[in-house]
PDB file of C-alpha atoms in Angstrom:
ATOM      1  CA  UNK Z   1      -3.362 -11.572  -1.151  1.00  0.00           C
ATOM      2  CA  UNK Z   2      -6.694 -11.236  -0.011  1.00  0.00           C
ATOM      3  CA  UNK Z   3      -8.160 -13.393   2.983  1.00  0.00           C
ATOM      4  CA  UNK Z   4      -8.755 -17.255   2.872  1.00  0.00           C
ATOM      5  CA  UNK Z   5     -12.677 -18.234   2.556  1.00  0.00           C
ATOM      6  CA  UNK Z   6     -14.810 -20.975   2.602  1.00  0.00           C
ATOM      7  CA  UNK Z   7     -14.573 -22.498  -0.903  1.00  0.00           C
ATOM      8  CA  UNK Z   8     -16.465 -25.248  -2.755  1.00  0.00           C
ATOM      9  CA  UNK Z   9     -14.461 -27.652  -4.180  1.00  0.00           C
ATOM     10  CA  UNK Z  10     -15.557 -30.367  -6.943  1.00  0.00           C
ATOM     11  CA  UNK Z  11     -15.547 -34.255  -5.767  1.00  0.00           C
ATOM     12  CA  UNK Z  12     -15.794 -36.531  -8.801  1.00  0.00           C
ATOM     13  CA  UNK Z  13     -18.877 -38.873  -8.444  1.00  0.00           C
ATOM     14  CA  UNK Z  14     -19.942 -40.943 -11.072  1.00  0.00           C
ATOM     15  CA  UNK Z  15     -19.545 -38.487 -13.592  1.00  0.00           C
ATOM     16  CA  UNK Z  16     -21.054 -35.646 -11.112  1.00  0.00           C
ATOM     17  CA  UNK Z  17     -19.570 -33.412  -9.168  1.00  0.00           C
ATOM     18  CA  UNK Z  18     -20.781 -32.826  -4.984  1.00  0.00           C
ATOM     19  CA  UNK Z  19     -19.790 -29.490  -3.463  1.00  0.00           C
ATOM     20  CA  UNK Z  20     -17.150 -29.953   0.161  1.00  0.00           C
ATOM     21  CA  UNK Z  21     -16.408 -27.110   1.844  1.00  0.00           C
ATOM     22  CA  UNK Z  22     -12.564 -26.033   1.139  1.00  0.00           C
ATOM     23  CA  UNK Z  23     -10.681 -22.944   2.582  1.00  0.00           C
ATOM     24  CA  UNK Z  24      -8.568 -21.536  -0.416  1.00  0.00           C
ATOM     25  CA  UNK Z  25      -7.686 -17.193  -0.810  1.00  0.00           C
ATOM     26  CA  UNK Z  26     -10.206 -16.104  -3.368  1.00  0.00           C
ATOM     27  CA  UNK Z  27     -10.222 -12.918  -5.157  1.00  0.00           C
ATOM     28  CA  UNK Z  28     -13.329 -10.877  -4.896  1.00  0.00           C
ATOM     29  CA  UNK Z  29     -16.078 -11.005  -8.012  1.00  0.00           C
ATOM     30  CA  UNK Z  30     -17.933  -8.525  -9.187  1.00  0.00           C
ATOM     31  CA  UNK Z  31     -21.431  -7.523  -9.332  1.00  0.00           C
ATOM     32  CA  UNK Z  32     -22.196  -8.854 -12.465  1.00  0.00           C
ATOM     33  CA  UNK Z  33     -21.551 -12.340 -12.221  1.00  0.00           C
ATOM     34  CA  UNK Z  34     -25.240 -12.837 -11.311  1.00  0.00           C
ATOM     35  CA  UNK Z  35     -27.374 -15.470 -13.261  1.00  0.00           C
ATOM     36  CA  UNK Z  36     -31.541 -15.783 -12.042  1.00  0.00           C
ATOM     37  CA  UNK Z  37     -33.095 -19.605 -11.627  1.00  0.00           C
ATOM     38  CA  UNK Z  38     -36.751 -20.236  -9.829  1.00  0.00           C
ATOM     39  CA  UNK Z  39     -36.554 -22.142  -6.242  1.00  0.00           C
ATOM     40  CA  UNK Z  40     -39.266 -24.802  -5.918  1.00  0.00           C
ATOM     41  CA  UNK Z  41     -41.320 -22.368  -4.069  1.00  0.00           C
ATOM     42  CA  UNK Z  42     -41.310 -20.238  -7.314  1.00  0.00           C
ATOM     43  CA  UNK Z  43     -38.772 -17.153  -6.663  1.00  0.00           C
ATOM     44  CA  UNK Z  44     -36.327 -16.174  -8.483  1.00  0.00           C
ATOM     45  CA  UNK Z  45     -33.091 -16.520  -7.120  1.00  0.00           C
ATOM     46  CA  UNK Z  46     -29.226 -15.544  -8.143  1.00  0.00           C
ATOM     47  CA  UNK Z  47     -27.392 -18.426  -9.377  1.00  0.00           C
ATOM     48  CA  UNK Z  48     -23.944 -17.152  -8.499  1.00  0.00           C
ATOM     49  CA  UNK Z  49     -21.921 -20.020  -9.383  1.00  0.00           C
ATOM     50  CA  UNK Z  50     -23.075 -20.624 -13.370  1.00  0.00           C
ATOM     51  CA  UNK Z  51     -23.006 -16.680 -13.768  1.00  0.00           C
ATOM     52  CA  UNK Z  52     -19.214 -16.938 -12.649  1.00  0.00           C
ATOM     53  CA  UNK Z  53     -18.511 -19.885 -14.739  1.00  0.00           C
ATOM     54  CA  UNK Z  54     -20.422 -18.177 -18.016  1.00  0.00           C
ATOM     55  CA  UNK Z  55     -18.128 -15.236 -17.188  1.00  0.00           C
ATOM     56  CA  UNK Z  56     -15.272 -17.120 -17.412  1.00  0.00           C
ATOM     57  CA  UNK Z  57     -16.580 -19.154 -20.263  1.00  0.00           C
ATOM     58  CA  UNK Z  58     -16.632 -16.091 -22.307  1.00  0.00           C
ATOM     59  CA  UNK Z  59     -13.661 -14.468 -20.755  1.00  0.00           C
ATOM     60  CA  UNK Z  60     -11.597 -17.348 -22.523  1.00  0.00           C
ATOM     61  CA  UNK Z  61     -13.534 -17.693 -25.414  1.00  0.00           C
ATOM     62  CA  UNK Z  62     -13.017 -14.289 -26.127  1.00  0.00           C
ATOM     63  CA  UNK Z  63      -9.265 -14.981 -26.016  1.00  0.00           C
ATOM     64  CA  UNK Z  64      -9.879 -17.554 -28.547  1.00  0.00           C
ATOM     65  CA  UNK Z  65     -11.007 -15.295 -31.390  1.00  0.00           C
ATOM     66  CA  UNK Z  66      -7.176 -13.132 -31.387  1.00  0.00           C
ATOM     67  CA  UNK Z  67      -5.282 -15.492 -29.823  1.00  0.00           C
ATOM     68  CA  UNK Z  68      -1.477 -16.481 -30.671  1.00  0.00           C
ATOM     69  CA  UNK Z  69      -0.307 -19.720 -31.208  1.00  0.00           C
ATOM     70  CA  UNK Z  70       1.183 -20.403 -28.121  1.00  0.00           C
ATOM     71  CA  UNK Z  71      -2.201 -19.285 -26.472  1.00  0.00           C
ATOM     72  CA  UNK Z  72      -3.910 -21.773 -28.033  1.00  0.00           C
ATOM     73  CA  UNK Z  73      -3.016 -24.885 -25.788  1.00  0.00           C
ATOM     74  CA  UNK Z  74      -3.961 -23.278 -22.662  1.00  0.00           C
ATOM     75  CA  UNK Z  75      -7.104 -21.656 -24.164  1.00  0.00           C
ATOM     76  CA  UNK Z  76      -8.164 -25.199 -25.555  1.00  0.00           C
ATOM     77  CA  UNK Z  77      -7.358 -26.722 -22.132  1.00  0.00           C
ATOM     78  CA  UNK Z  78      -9.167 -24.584 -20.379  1.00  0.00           C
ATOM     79  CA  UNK Z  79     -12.747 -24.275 -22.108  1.00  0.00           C
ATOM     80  CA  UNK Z  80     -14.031 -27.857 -21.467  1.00  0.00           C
ATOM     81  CA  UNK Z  81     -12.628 -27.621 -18.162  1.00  0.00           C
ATOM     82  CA  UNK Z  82     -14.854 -24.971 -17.277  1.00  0.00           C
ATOM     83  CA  UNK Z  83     -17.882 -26.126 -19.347  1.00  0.00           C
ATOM     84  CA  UNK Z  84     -17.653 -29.541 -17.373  1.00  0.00           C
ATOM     85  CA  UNK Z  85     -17.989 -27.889 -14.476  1.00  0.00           C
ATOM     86  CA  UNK Z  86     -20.727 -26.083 -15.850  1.00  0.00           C
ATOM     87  CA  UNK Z  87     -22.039 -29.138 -16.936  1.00  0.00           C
ATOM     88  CA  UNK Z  88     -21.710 -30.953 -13.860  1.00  0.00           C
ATOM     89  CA  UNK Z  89     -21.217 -29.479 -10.445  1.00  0.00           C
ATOM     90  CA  UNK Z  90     -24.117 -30.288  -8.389  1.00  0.00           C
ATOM     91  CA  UNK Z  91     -24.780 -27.417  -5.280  1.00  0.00           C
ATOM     92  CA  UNK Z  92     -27.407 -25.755  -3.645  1.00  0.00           C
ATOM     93  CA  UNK Z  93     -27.530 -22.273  -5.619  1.00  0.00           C
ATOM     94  CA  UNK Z  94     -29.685 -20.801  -2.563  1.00  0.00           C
ATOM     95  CA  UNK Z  95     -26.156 -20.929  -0.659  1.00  0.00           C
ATOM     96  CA  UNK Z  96     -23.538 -21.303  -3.488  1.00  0.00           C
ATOM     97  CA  UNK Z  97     -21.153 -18.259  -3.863  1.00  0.00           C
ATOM     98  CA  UNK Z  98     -19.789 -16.794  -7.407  1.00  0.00           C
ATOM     99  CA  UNK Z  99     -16.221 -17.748  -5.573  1.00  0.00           C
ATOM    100  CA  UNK Z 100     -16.449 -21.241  -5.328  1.00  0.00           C
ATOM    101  CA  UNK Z 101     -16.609 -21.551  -9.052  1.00  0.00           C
ATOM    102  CA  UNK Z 102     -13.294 -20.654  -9.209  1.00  0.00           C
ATOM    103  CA  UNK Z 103     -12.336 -22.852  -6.557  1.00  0.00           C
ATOM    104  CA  UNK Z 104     -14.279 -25.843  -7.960  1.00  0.00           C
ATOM    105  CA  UNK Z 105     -12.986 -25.917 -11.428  1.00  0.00           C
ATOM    106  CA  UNK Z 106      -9.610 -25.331 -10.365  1.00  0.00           C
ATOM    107  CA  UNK Z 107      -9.346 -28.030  -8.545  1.00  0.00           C
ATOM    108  CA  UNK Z 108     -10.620 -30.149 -11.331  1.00  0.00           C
ATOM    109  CA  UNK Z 109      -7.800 -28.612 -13.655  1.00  0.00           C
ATOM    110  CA  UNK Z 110      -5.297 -29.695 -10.689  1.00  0.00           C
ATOM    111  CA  UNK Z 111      -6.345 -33.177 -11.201  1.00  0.00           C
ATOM    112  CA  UNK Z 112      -6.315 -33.147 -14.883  1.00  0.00           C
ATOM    113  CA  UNK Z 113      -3.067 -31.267 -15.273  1.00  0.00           C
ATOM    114  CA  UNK Z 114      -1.686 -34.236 -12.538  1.00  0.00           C
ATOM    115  CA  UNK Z 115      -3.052 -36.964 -14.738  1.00  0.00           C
ATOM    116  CA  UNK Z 116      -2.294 -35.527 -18.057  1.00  0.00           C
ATOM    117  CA  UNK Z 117       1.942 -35.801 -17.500  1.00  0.00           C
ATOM    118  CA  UNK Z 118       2.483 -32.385 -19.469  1.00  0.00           C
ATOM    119  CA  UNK Z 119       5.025 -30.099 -19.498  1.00  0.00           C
ATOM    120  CA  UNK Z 120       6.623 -27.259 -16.550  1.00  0.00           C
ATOM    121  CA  UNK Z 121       5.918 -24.702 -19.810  1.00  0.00           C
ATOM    122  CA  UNK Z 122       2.144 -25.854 -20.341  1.00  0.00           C
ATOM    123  CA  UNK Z 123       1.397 -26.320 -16.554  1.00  0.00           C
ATOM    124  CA  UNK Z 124       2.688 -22.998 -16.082  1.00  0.00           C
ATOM    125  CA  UNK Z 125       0.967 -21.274 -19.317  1.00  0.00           C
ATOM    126  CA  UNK Z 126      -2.922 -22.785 -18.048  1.00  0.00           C
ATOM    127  CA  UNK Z 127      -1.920 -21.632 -14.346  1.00  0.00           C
ATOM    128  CA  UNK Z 128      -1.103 -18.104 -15.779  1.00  0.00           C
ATOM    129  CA  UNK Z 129      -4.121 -18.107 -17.788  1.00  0.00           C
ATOM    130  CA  UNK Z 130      -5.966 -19.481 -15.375  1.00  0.00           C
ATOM    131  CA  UNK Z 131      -5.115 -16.650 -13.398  1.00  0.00           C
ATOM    132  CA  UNK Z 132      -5.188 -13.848 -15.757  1.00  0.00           C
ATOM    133  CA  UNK Z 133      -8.871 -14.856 -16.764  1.00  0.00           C
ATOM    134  CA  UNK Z 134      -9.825 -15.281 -13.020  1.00  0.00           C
ATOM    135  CA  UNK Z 135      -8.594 -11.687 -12.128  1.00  0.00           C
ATOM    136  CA  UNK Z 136      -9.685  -9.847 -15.395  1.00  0.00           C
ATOM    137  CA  UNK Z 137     -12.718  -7.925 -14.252  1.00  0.00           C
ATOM    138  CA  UNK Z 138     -12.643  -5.545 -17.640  1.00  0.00           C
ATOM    139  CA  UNK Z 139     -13.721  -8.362 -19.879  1.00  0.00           C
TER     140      UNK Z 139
END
């Protein structure tokens, strides 16, 4: 397991979300997670954190299209998930990393999975997907 980082971490605030640091093992992301925005003095900069989360937008929704019925649940759990976080997290992208997407949203699944009552079987087929999409550096 590789070292624990600094991780960002979502905090729900009136329907926004405020980066905290958070130490959490990460696993490492490659190269082309990289996504270009201008800084108010007119650079372009890397946007780390939405290039992760678009990766891992179309990671899942790629499992979508060939997907087998007991993938479904997961993969329909897990796309608004991400896209809120998308939507929503609020960070400085001159100092966010690529990682702390991963630690952001899944600490907002955490919370959902906690106040959505479901099942051992469907906790433990997101957390597996979760996973499996996280690590998957072919797709």
């Amino acid at each position: 397991m590789p070292p624990a980082h600094d991780r960002i971490v979502a905090k729900h605030t009136e329907n926004r979300f405020r980066a905290a640091p958070f130490r959490h093992s990460i696993q490492p992301v490659s190269a082309e997670d990289a996504v270009f925005f201008h800084s108010s003095n007119g650079y372009a900069m890397s946007d780390p954190f939405i290039a992760r989360g678009e990766t891992l937008r179309q990671r899942l929704l790629n499992r979508e299209l060939n997907a087998d019925d007991h993938e479904l649940f997961p993969l329909g759990y897990l796309i608004p998930q991400v896209e809120l976080v998308l939507d929503r997290a609020e960070y400085d992208p001159a100092t966010i990393t690529a990682e702390a997407f991963d630690a952001t949203c899944w600490q907002l699944i955490e919370c959902s999975i906690g106040e959505d009552a479901m099942s051992v079987d469907d906790i433990n087929a997101i957390t597996a997907l979760w996973t499996s999409i996280c690590a998957d550096n072919a797709a």
